[in-house]
PDB file of C-alpha atoms in Angstrom:
ATOM      1  CA  UNK A   1    -163.883  87.986  37.897  1.00 60.00           C
ATOM      2  CA  UNK A   2    -164.671  87.844  34.168  1.00 72.00           C
ATOM      3  CA  UNK A   3    -162.028  86.201  31.988  1.00 81.00           C
ATOM      4  CA  UNK A   4    -160.904  88.271  29.052  1.00 87.00           C
ATOM      5  CA  UNK A   5    -158.344  87.715  26.324  1.00 96.00           C
ATOM      6  CA  UNK A   6    -157.637  91.453  26.320  1.00 96.00           C
ATOM      7  CA  UNK A   7    -157.594  91.769  22.544  1.00 98.00           C
ATOM      8  CA  UNK A   8    -159.886  94.715  22.064  1.00 97.00           C
ATOM      9  CA  UNK A   9    -158.119  97.422  20.123  1.00 97.00           C
ATOM     10  CA  UNK A  10    -155.079  95.302  19.390  1.00 98.00           C
ATOM     11  CA  UNK A  11    -153.545  95.359  15.901  1.00 98.00           C
ATOM     12  CA  UNK A  12    -152.721  92.044  14.346  1.00 98.00           C
ATOM     13  CA  UNK A  13    -150.951  91.012  11.153  1.00 98.00           C
ATOM     14  CA  UNK A  14    -151.627  87.470   9.873  1.00 98.00           C
ATOM     15  CA  UNK A  15    -149.374  86.161   7.123  1.00 98.00           C
ATOM     16  CA  UNK A  16    -151.417  83.468   5.390  1.00 93.00           C
ATOM     17  CA  UNK A  17    -154.781  84.532   6.772  1.00 90.00           C
ATOM     18  CA  UNK A  18    -157.195  83.976   3.917  1.00 93.00           C
ATOM     19  CA  UNK A  19    -158.018  80.279   4.311  1.00 92.00           C
ATOM     20  CA  UNK A  20    -158.070  77.454   6.834  1.00 94.00           C
ATOM     21  CA  UNK A  21    -156.399  78.065  10.206  1.00 95.00           C
ATOM     22  CA  UNK A  22    -155.344  81.615   9.227  1.00 96.00           C
ATOM     23  CA  UNK A  23    -158.911  82.594   8.283  1.00 96.00           C
ATOM     24  CA  UNK A  24    -160.288  81.067  11.453  1.00 96.00           C
ATOM     25  CA  UNK A  25    -157.656  82.967  13.483  1.00 97.00           C
ATOM     26  CA  UNK A  26    -158.617  86.230  11.811  1.00 97.00           C
ATOM     27  CA  UNK A  27    -162.284  85.624  12.535  1.00 96.00           C
ATOM     28  CA  UNK A  28    -161.596  84.992  16.227  1.00 97.00           C
ATOM     29  CA  UNK A  29    -159.382  88.093  16.547  1.00 97.00           C
ATOM     30  CA  UNK A  30    -161.928  90.319  14.885  1.00 97.00           C
ATOM     31  CA  UNK A  31    -164.630  88.852  17.097  1.00 95.00           C
ATOM     32  CA  UNK A  32    -162.548  89.822  20.110  1.00 96.00           C
ATOM     33  CA  UNK A  33    -162.309  93.418  18.921  1.00 97.00           C
ATOM     34  CA  UNK A  34    -158.893  93.378  17.292  1.00 98.00           C
ATOM     35  CA  UNK A  35    -158.068  94.925  13.940  1.00 98.00           C
ATOM     36  CA  UNK A  36    -156.451  92.558  11.489  1.00 98.00           C
ATOM     37  CA  UNK A  37    -154.415  92.788   8.275  1.00 98.00           C
ATOM     38  CA  UNK A  38    -154.177  89.534   6.355  1.00 98.00           C
ATOM     39  CA  UNK A  39    -152.198  88.289   3.377  1.00 97.00           C
ATOM     40  CA  UNK A  40    -152.096  85.343   1.036  1.00 96.00           C
ATOM     41  CA  UNK A  41    -150.773  84.750  -2.461  1.00 94.00           C
ATOM     42  CA  UNK A  42    -154.194  84.641  -4.062  1.00 94.00           C
ATOM     43  CA  UNK A  43    -155.880  88.054  -4.367  1.00 96.00           C
ATOM     44  CA  UNK A  44    -159.389  86.627  -4.738  1.00 96.00           C
ATOM     45  CA  UNK A  45    -159.049  84.606  -1.522  1.00 95.00           C
ATOM     46  CA  UNK A  46    -157.835  87.659   0.358  1.00 97.00           C
ATOM     47  CA  UNK A  47    -160.731  89.784  -0.955  1.00 97.00           C
ATOM     48  CA  UNK A  48    -163.330  87.165   0.003  1.00 96.00           C
ATOM     49  CA  UNK A  49    -161.847  86.863   3.518  1.00 96.00           C
ATOM     50  CA  UNK A  50    -161.669  90.629   4.068  1.00 97.00           C
ATOM     51  CA  UNK A  51    -165.233  91.099   2.811  1.00 97.00           C
ATOM     52  CA  UNK A  52    -166.454  88.415   5.215  1.00 95.00           C
ATOM     53  CA  UNK A  53    -164.511  89.845   8.171  1.00 96.00           C
ATOM     54  CA  UNK A  54    -165.769  93.373   7.618  1.00 96.00           C
ATOM     55  CA  UNK A  55    -169.396  92.329   6.883  1.00 94.00           C
ATOM     56  CA  UNK A  56    -169.991  91.831  10.554  1.00 82.00           C
ATOM     57  CA  UNK A  57    -168.478  95.184  11.488  1.00 87.00           C
ATOM     58  CA  UNK A  58    -164.917  94.037  12.058  1.00 90.00           C
ATOM     59  CA  UNK A  59    -161.855  96.004  11.079  1.00 96.00           C
ATOM     60  CA  UNK A  60    -159.866  94.136   8.442  1.00 97.00           C
ATOM     61  CA  UNK A  61    -157.687  94.746   5.448  1.00 97.00           C
ATOM     62  CA  UNK A  62    -155.625  92.491   3.193  1.00 97.00           C
ATOM     63  CA  UNK A  63    -153.326  92.152   0.264  1.00 97.00           C
ATOM     64  CA  UNK A  64    -151.961  89.519  -2.112  1.00 97.00           C
ATOM     65  CA  UNK A  65    -148.375  88.932  -0.871  1.00 97.00           C
ATOM     66  CA  UNK A  66    -145.753  86.306  -1.706  1.00 96.00           C
ATOM     67  CA  UNK A  67    -143.385  85.845   1.268  1.00 96.00           C
ATOM     68  CA  UNK A  68    -140.615  84.776  -1.140  1.00 96.00           C
ATOM     69  CA  UNK A  69    -140.695  88.290  -2.613  1.00 96.00           C
ATOM     70  CA  UNK A  70    -138.514  89.895   0.046  1.00 97.00           C
ATOM     71  CA  UNK A  71    -139.040  93.521  -0.888  1.00 98.00           C
ATOM     72  CA  UNK A  72    -142.776  93.198  -1.491  1.00 97.00           C
ATOM     73  CA  UNK A  73    -143.355  91.190   1.699  1.00 98.00           C
ATOM     74  CA  UNK A  74    -141.396  93.527   3.919  1.00 98.00           C
ATOM     75  CA  UNK A  75    -143.058  96.594   2.361  1.00 98.00           C
ATOM     76  CA  UNK A  76    -146.503  95.142   3.051  1.00 98.00           C
ATOM     77  CA  UNK A  77    -145.801  94.529   6.726  1.00 98.00           C
ATOM     78  CA  UNK A  78    -144.422  98.060   7.081  1.00 97.00           C
ATOM     79  CA  UNK A  79    -147.546  99.409   5.358  1.00 98.00           C
ATOM     80  CA  UNK A  80    -149.740  97.484   7.848  1.00 98.00           C
ATOM     81  CA  UNK A  81    -147.948  99.080  10.764  1.00 98.00           C
ATOM     82  CA  UNK A  82    -148.347 102.541   9.244  1.00 97.00           C
ATOM     83  CA  UNK A  83    -151.985 102.050   8.302  1.00 97.00           C
ATOM     84  CA  UNK A  84    -153.081 100.571  11.649  1.00 98.00           C
ATOM     85  CA  UNK A  85    -150.739 102.772  13.672  1.00 97.00           C
ATOM     86  CA  UNK A  86    -149.185  99.749  15.425  1.00 98.00           C
ATOM     87  CA  UNK A  87    -148.493  96.047  15.279  1.00 98.00           C
ATOM     88  CA  UNK A  88    -149.152  94.264  18.541  1.00 98.00           C
ATOM     89  CA  UNK A  89    -149.471  90.746  17.172  1.00 98.00           C
ATOM     90  CA  UNK A  90    -147.631  89.004  14.343  1.00 98.00           C
ATOM     91  CA  UNK A  91    -148.916  85.558  13.290  1.00 98.00           C
ATOM     92  CA  UNK A  92    -147.093  83.823  10.470  1.00 97.00           C
ATOM     93  CA  UNK A  93    -148.947  80.897   8.869  1.00 93.00           C
ATOM     94  CA  UNK A  94    -147.070  80.817   5.554  1.00 88.00           C
ATOM     95  CA  UNK A  95    -145.829  77.307   4.912  1.00 84.00           C
ATOM     96  CA  UNK A  96    -144.016  75.186   2.386  1.00 76.00           C
ATOM     97  CA  UNK A  97    -145.636  72.140   0.830  1.00 74.00           C
ATOM     98  CA  UNK A  98    -145.114  68.530   1.927  1.00 68.00           C
ATOM     99  CA  UNK A  99    -144.507  65.535  -0.293  1.00 67.00           C
ATOM    100  CA  UNK A 100    -141.747  66.535  -2.675  1.00 71.00           C
ATOM    101  CA  UNK A 101    -138.172  65.674  -1.692  1.00 75.00           C
ATOM    102  CA  UNK A 102    -135.990  67.033  -4.476  1.00 85.00           C
ATOM    103  CA  UNK A 103    -133.644  70.042  -4.221  1.00 91.00           C
ATOM    104  CA  UNK A 104    -136.276  72.420  -5.565  1.00 90.00           C
ATOM    105  CA  UNK A 105    -138.571  71.343  -2.747  1.00 88.00           C
ATOM    106  CA  UNK A 106    -135.867  72.055  -0.155  1.00 93.00           C
ATOM    107  CA  UNK A 107    -135.334  75.531  -1.565  1.00 94.00           C
ATOM    108  CA  UNK A 108    -139.053  76.284  -1.798  1.00 92.00           C
ATOM    109  CA  UNK A 109    -139.718  75.120   1.772  1.00 91.00           C
ATOM    110  CA  UNK A 110    -136.743  77.083   3.063  1.00 94.00           C
ATOM    111  CA  UNK A 111    -137.828  80.296   1.360  1.00 95.00           C
ATOM    112  CA  UNK A 112    -141.459  79.967   2.515  1.00 95.00           C
ATOM    113  CA  UNK A 113    -141.188  78.441   5.979  1.00 95.00           C
ATOM    114  CA  UNK A 114    -137.888  79.880   7.298  1.00 96.00           C
ATOM    115  CA  UNK A 115    -137.367  83.093   5.327  1.00 96.00           C
ATOM    116  CA  UNK A 116    -141.049  83.757   5.437  1.00 96.00           C
ATOM    117  CA  UNK A 117    -140.822  83.739   9.192  1.00 97.00           C
ATOM    118  CA  UNK A 118    -137.563  85.617   9.657  1.00 97.00           C
ATOM    119  CA  UNK A 119    -138.324  88.314   7.073  1.00 97.00           C
ATOM    120  CA  UNK A 120    -141.721  88.878   8.628  1.00 98.00           C
ATOM    121  CA  UNK A 121    -140.335  89.107  12.132  1.00 98.00           C
ATOM    122  CA  UNK A 122    -137.609  91.546  11.105  1.00 98.00           C
ATOM    123  CA  UNK A 123    -140.028  93.782   9.275  1.00 98.00           C
ATOM    124  CA  UNK A 124    -142.545  93.854  12.153  1.00 98.00           C
ATOM    125  CA  UNK A 125    -140.003  94.212  14.954  1.00 98.00           C
ATOM    126  CA  UNK A 126    -139.868  98.050  15.028  1.00 98.00           C
ATOM    127  CA  UNK A 127    -143.634  98.065  15.639  1.00 98.00           C
ATOM    128  CA  UNK A 128    -143.692  95.144  18.052  1.00 98.00           C
ATOM    129  CA  UNK A 129    -141.048  96.837  20.168  1.00 98.00           C
ATOM    130  CA  UNK A 130    -143.395  99.794  20.700  1.00 98.00           C
ATOM    131  CA  UNK A 131    -146.306  97.606  21.800  1.00 98.00           C
ATOM    132  CA  UNK A 132    -147.137  96.967  25.452  1.00 96.00           C
ATOM    133  CA  UNK A 133    -148.366  93.502  24.503  1.00 96.00           C
ATOM    134  CA  UNK A 134    -146.095  92.371  21.653  1.00 98.00           C
ATOM    135  CA  UNK A 135    -146.620  88.773  20.607  1.00 98.00           C
ATOM    136  CA  UNK A 136    -145.390  86.549  17.769  1.00 98.00           C
ATOM    137  CA  UNK A 137    -146.964  83.176  16.959  1.00 98.00           C
ATOM    138  CA  UNK A 138    -145.308  80.940  14.337  1.00 98.00           C
ATOM    139  CA  UNK A 139    -146.869  77.824  12.813  1.00 96.00           C
ATOM    140  CA  UNK A 140    -144.936  74.583  12.976  1.00 95.00           C
ATOM    141  CA  UNK A 141    -146.361  71.074  12.727  1.00 93.00           C
ATOM    142  CA  UNK A 142    -146.486  67.708  14.492  1.00 90.00           C
ATOM    143  CA  UNK A 143    -144.391  66.462  11.542  1.00 86.00           C
ATOM    144  CA  UNK A 144    -141.515  68.437  13.065  1.00 85.00           C
ATOM    145  CA  UNK A 145    -141.297  66.262  16.154  1.00 86.00           C
ATOM    146  CA  UNK A 146    -142.135  62.752  14.882  1.00 83.00           C
ATOM    147  CA  UNK A 147    -141.545  60.703  11.728  1.00 77.00           C
ATOM    148  CA  UNK A 148    -144.417  61.444   9.313  1.00 73.00           C
ATOM    149  CA  UNK A 149    -144.625  59.513   6.018  1.00 75.00           C
ATOM    150  CA  UNK A 150    -141.011  60.008   4.892  1.00 76.00           C
ATOM    151  CA  UNK A 151    -137.954  62.265   5.343  1.00 82.00           C
ATOM    152  CA  UNK A 152    -138.833  65.482   3.540  1.00 87.00           C
ATOM    153  CA  UNK A 153    -138.090  69.202   3.467  1.00 90.00           C
ATOM    154  CA  UNK A 154    -141.457  70.141   4.975  1.00 90.00           C
ATOM    155  CA  UNK A 155    -140.831  68.178   8.115  1.00 92.00           C
ATOM    156  CA  UNK A 156    -137.206  69.239   8.601  1.00 92.00           C
ATOM    157  CA  UNK A 157    -137.861  72.912   8.066  1.00 94.00           C
ATOM    158  CA  UNK A 158    -140.858  72.952  10.316  1.00 94.00           C
ATOM    159  CA  UNK A 159    -138.502  71.560  12.983  1.00 94.00           C
ATOM    160  CA  UNK A 160    -136.042  74.356  12.251  1.00 95.00           C
ATOM    161  CA  UNK A 161    -138.844  76.816  12.943  1.00 95.00           C
ATOM    162  CA  UNK A 162    -139.096  75.488  16.493  1.00 96.00           C
ATOM    163  CA  UNK A 163    -135.461  76.237  17.200  1.00 96.00           C
ATOM    164  CA  UNK A 164    -135.807  79.735  15.654  1.00 97.00           C
ATOM    165  CA  UNK A 165    -138.942  80.466  17.660  1.00 97.00           C
ATOM    166  CA  UNK A 166    -137.495  79.314  20.956  1.00 97.00           C
ATOM    167  CA  UNK A 167    -134.271  81.251  20.583  1.00 97.00           C
ATOM    168  CA  UNK A 168    -136.099  84.328  19.335  1.00 98.00           C
ATOM    169  CA  UNK A 169    -138.216  84.250  22.484  1.00 98.00           C
ATOM    170  CA  UNK A 170    -135.051  84.536  24.577  1.00 97.00           C
ATOM    171  CA  UNK A 171    -133.621  87.302  22.408  1.00 98.00           C
ATOM    172  CA  UNK A 172    -136.638  89.625  22.389  1.00 98.00           C
ATOM    173  CA  UNK A 173    -138.120  88.882  25.804  1.00 97.00           C
ATOM    174  CA  UNK A 174    -136.362  91.844  27.360  1.00 96.00           C
ATOM    175  CA  UNK A 175    -138.250  94.058  24.880  1.00 96.00           C
ATOM    176  CA  UNK A 176    -141.561  92.750  26.205  1.00 97.00           C
ATOM    177  CA  UNK A 177    -142.241  90.568  23.182  1.00 98.00           C
ATOM    178  CA  UNK A 178    -143.412  86.979  23.575  1.00 98.00           C
ATOM    179  CA  UNK A 179    -142.752  84.322  20.923  1.00 98.00           C
ATOM    180  CA  UNK A 180    -144.468  80.958  20.713  1.00 98.00           C
ATOM    181  CA  UNK A 181    -145.131  78.150  18.172  1.00 97.00           C
ATOM    182  CA  UNK A 182    -148.284  76.206  17.516  1.00 97.00           C
ATOM    183  CA  UNK A 183    -147.907  72.728  16.031  1.00 95.00           C
ATOM    184  CA  UNK A 184    -151.132  71.350  14.637  1.00 95.00           C
ATOM    185  CA  UNK A 185    -151.700  67.758  13.656  1.00 90.00           C
ATOM    186  CA  UNK A 186    -153.383  67.006  10.345  1.00 87.00           C
ATOM    187  CA  UNK A 187    -156.257  69.472  10.013  1.00 87.00           C
ATOM    188  CA  UNK A 188    -159.010  69.407   7.441  1.00 86.00           C
ATOM    189  CA  UNK A 189    -161.255  71.995   5.831  1.00 82.00           C
ATOM    190  CA  UNK A 190    -162.991  72.348   2.504  1.00 82.00           C
ATOM    191  CA  UNK A 191    -160.436  72.787  -0.280  1.00 80.00           C
ATOM    192  CA  UNK A 192    -157.487  72.124   2.038  1.00 77.00           C
ATOM    193  CA  UNK A 193    -154.754  69.569   1.539  1.00 77.00           C
ATOM    194  CA  UNK A 194    -156.386  66.921   3.691  1.00 77.00           C
ATOM    195  CA  UNK A 195    -159.720  67.468   2.052  1.00 80.00           C
ATOM    196  CA  UNK A 196    -158.050  66.814  -1.282  1.00 82.00           C
ATOM    197  CA  UNK A 197    -156.320  63.702   0.085  1.00 83.00           C
ATOM    198  CA  UNK A 198    -159.606  62.375   1.456  1.00 82.00           C
ATOM    199  CA  UNK A 199    -161.008  62.353  -2.083  1.00 83.00           C
ATOM    200  CA  UNK A 200    -157.876  61.442  -4.108  1.00 85.00           C
ATOM    201  CA  UNK A 201    -156.375  58.914  -1.687  1.00 84.00           C
ATOM    202  CA  UNK A 202    -159.087  57.831   0.795  1.00 87.00           C
ATOM    203  CA  UNK A 203    -157.044  54.895   2.144  1.00 87.00           C
ATOM    204  CA  UNK A 204    -154.233  57.263   3.189  1.00 88.00           C
ATOM    205  CA  UNK A 205    -156.742  59.632   4.732  1.00 85.00           C
ATOM    206  CA  UNK A 206    -158.432  56.879   6.711  1.00 90.00           C
ATOM    207  CA  UNK A 207    -155.077  55.560   7.886  1.00 84.00           C
ATOM    208  CA  UNK A 208    -154.106  58.926   9.276  1.00 82.00           C
ATOM    209  CA  UNK A 209    -157.600  59.479  10.727  1.00 84.00           C
ATOM    210  CA  UNK A 210    -157.338  56.187  12.626  1.00 86.00           C
ATOM    211  CA  UNK A 211    -154.243  57.456  14.465  1.00 83.00           C
ATOM    212  CA  UNK A 212    -156.305  60.119  16.257  1.00 88.00           C
ATOM    213  CA  UNK A 213    -157.619  58.886  19.612  1.00 89.00           C
ATOM    214  CA  UNK A 214    -160.836  60.823  18.942  1.00 89.00           C
ATOM    215  CA  UNK A 215    -161.107  59.263  15.465  1.00 90.00           C
ATOM    216  CA  UNK A 216    -161.104  62.526  13.579  1.00 92.00           C
ATOM    217  CA  UNK A 217    -158.781  65.194  12.172  1.00 89.00           C
ATOM    218  CA  UNK A 218    -158.703  68.683  13.652  1.00 91.00           C
ATOM    219  CA  UNK A 219    -160.535  71.692  12.398  1.00 94.00           C
ATOM    220  CA  UNK A 220    -159.133  75.180  11.724  1.00 95.00           C
ATOM    221  CA  UNK A 221    -161.217  76.585  14.542  1.00 96.00           C
ATOM    222  CA  UNK A 222    -159.723  74.155  17.055  1.00 96.00           C
ATOM    223  CA  UNK A 223    -156.198  75.230  16.142  1.00 96.00           C
ATOM    224  CA  UNK A 224    -157.117  78.900  15.897  1.00 97.00           C
ATOM    225  CA  UNK A 225    -158.348  78.879  19.498  1.00 97.00           C
ATOM    226  CA  UNK A 226    -154.815  78.024  20.599  1.00 97.00           C
ATOM    227  CA  UNK A 227    -153.180  80.555  18.285  1.00 98.00           C
ATOM    228  CA  UNK A 228    -155.380  83.413  19.497  1.00 98.00           C
ATOM    229  CA  UNK A 229    -154.831  82.540  23.137  1.00 98.00           C
ATOM    230  CA  UNK A 230    -151.047  82.551  22.770  1.00 98.00           C
ATOM    231  CA  UNK A 231    -151.224  85.824  20.858  1.00 98.00           C
ATOM    232  CA  UNK A 232    -153.372  87.475  23.515  1.00 98.00           C
ATOM    233  CA  UNK A 233    -152.479  89.261  26.717  1.00 97.00           C
ATOM    234  CA  UNK A 234    -154.202  86.411  28.514  1.00 97.00           C
ATOM    235  CA  UNK A 235    -151.084  84.412  27.808  1.00 98.00           C
ATOM    236  CA  UNK A 236    -148.811  87.166  29.133  1.00 97.00           C
ATOM    237  CA  UNK A 237    -146.455  84.709  30.927  1.00 97.00           C
ATOM    238  CA  UNK A 238    -146.233  82.146  28.131  1.00 98.00           C
ATOM    239  CA  UNK A 239    -143.217  82.473  25.885  1.00 98.00           C
ATOM    240  CA  UNK A 240    -140.761  80.167  24.201  1.00 97.00           C
ATOM    241  CA  UNK A 241    -143.198  77.264  24.056  1.00 96.00           C
ATOM    242  CA  UNK A 242    -144.394  74.938  21.308  1.00 96.00           C
ATOM    243  CA  UNK A 243    -148.059  74.104  21.833  1.00 96.00           C
ATOM    244  CA  UNK A 244    -149.159  70.826  20.237  1.00 95.00           C
ATOM    245  CA  UNK A 245    -152.757  71.065  19.043  1.00 95.00           C
ATOM    246  CA  UNK A 246    -153.349  67.633  17.631  1.00 93.00           C
ATOM    247  CA  UNK A 247    -156.042  65.773  19.558  1.00 91.00           C
ATOM    248  CA  UNK A 248    -153.447  63.310  20.812  1.00 90.00           C
ATOM    249  CA  UNK A 249    -152.170  62.418  17.294  1.00 89.00           C
ATOM    250  CA  UNK A 250    -148.557  62.783  18.421  1.00 90.00           C
ATOM    251  CA  UNK A 251    -147.525  59.655  20.367  1.00 87.00           C
ATOM    252  CA  UNK A 252    -144.320  60.871  22.079  1.00 83.00           C
ATOM    253  CA  UNK A 253    -144.463  61.763  25.765  1.00 77.00           C
ATOM    254  CA  UNK A 254    -144.358  65.512  25.973  1.00 72.00           C
ATOM    255  CA  UNK A 255    -142.455  67.044  28.869  1.00 66.00           C
TER     256      UNK A 255
END
C-alpha cells in the first residue's frame, strides 16, 4: 500500500507564507498537488514567493495582508475562499516579535498572535465547515512551555495560543474540522531572526545552539514537514495536539 498525504486538489490558506517556515510549508503543499493562497505584510516578499511557487507549475496566489487590520484580513481570507472555491486547510504562521517587554509589546503580540489566529479562524470557518477534510494548524513555540531568556509577551501569548487551539479542537470537531499546534524550537534561515542573531550576537547564538542535542538549530523545511502532515488527511485522527518540532531542544518530559 502506497502512503499518501492525500493533499492533491486541496485548497490551503497560509497566513505568513512568504518566508521561512511558511514559505517551506507552501512549497511542500504545492508539491503535493494542493492549491495555496499566501499572505505576508511585505508585498515584494509575497510576489517573489508566488512567482517561485508557480514557476514549477503549482497553483498559488498571494497578497500583502496585515493581520492587525481586521477588515482587510478577513476580506482577504473570504476572497481566497471565493477564488479557490473552498478552504480545506488554514495555516496561521503570523507571529508577534520576541524581546520587548513593555506595554506596547504586549499589545502588539496580542494583536498579531492571538487576534491574528482568532480572526483568521472565524473568517475561514464557513469554508472549512463545507470541507470533507477541514484542518487548522496554528504556530506556537517551545518558548510557550519552558522559560526562554526572560518573561516576555511573545512567550506568554504563544502559550495562550495552545489553550485556544486545544479548546477550538473540541468545539469544531463535530463539524469534521481538526485543529493542531506546531511548536518549533529556534529555527534559522537566511534573513530570519536567528540568522540576524548569529551575526549580531554570536555568543548568544552559540549558547542556544549548544542546547540542541544534535548541535544545530532547526530548518524551515524540518518544521514544515510536521505542519503539512498535521494539515493533511494522513493525520485524520490527530486533533487537539501540540507537536514539538525542536530536535530535543525542550528539556521537559513530554507526556
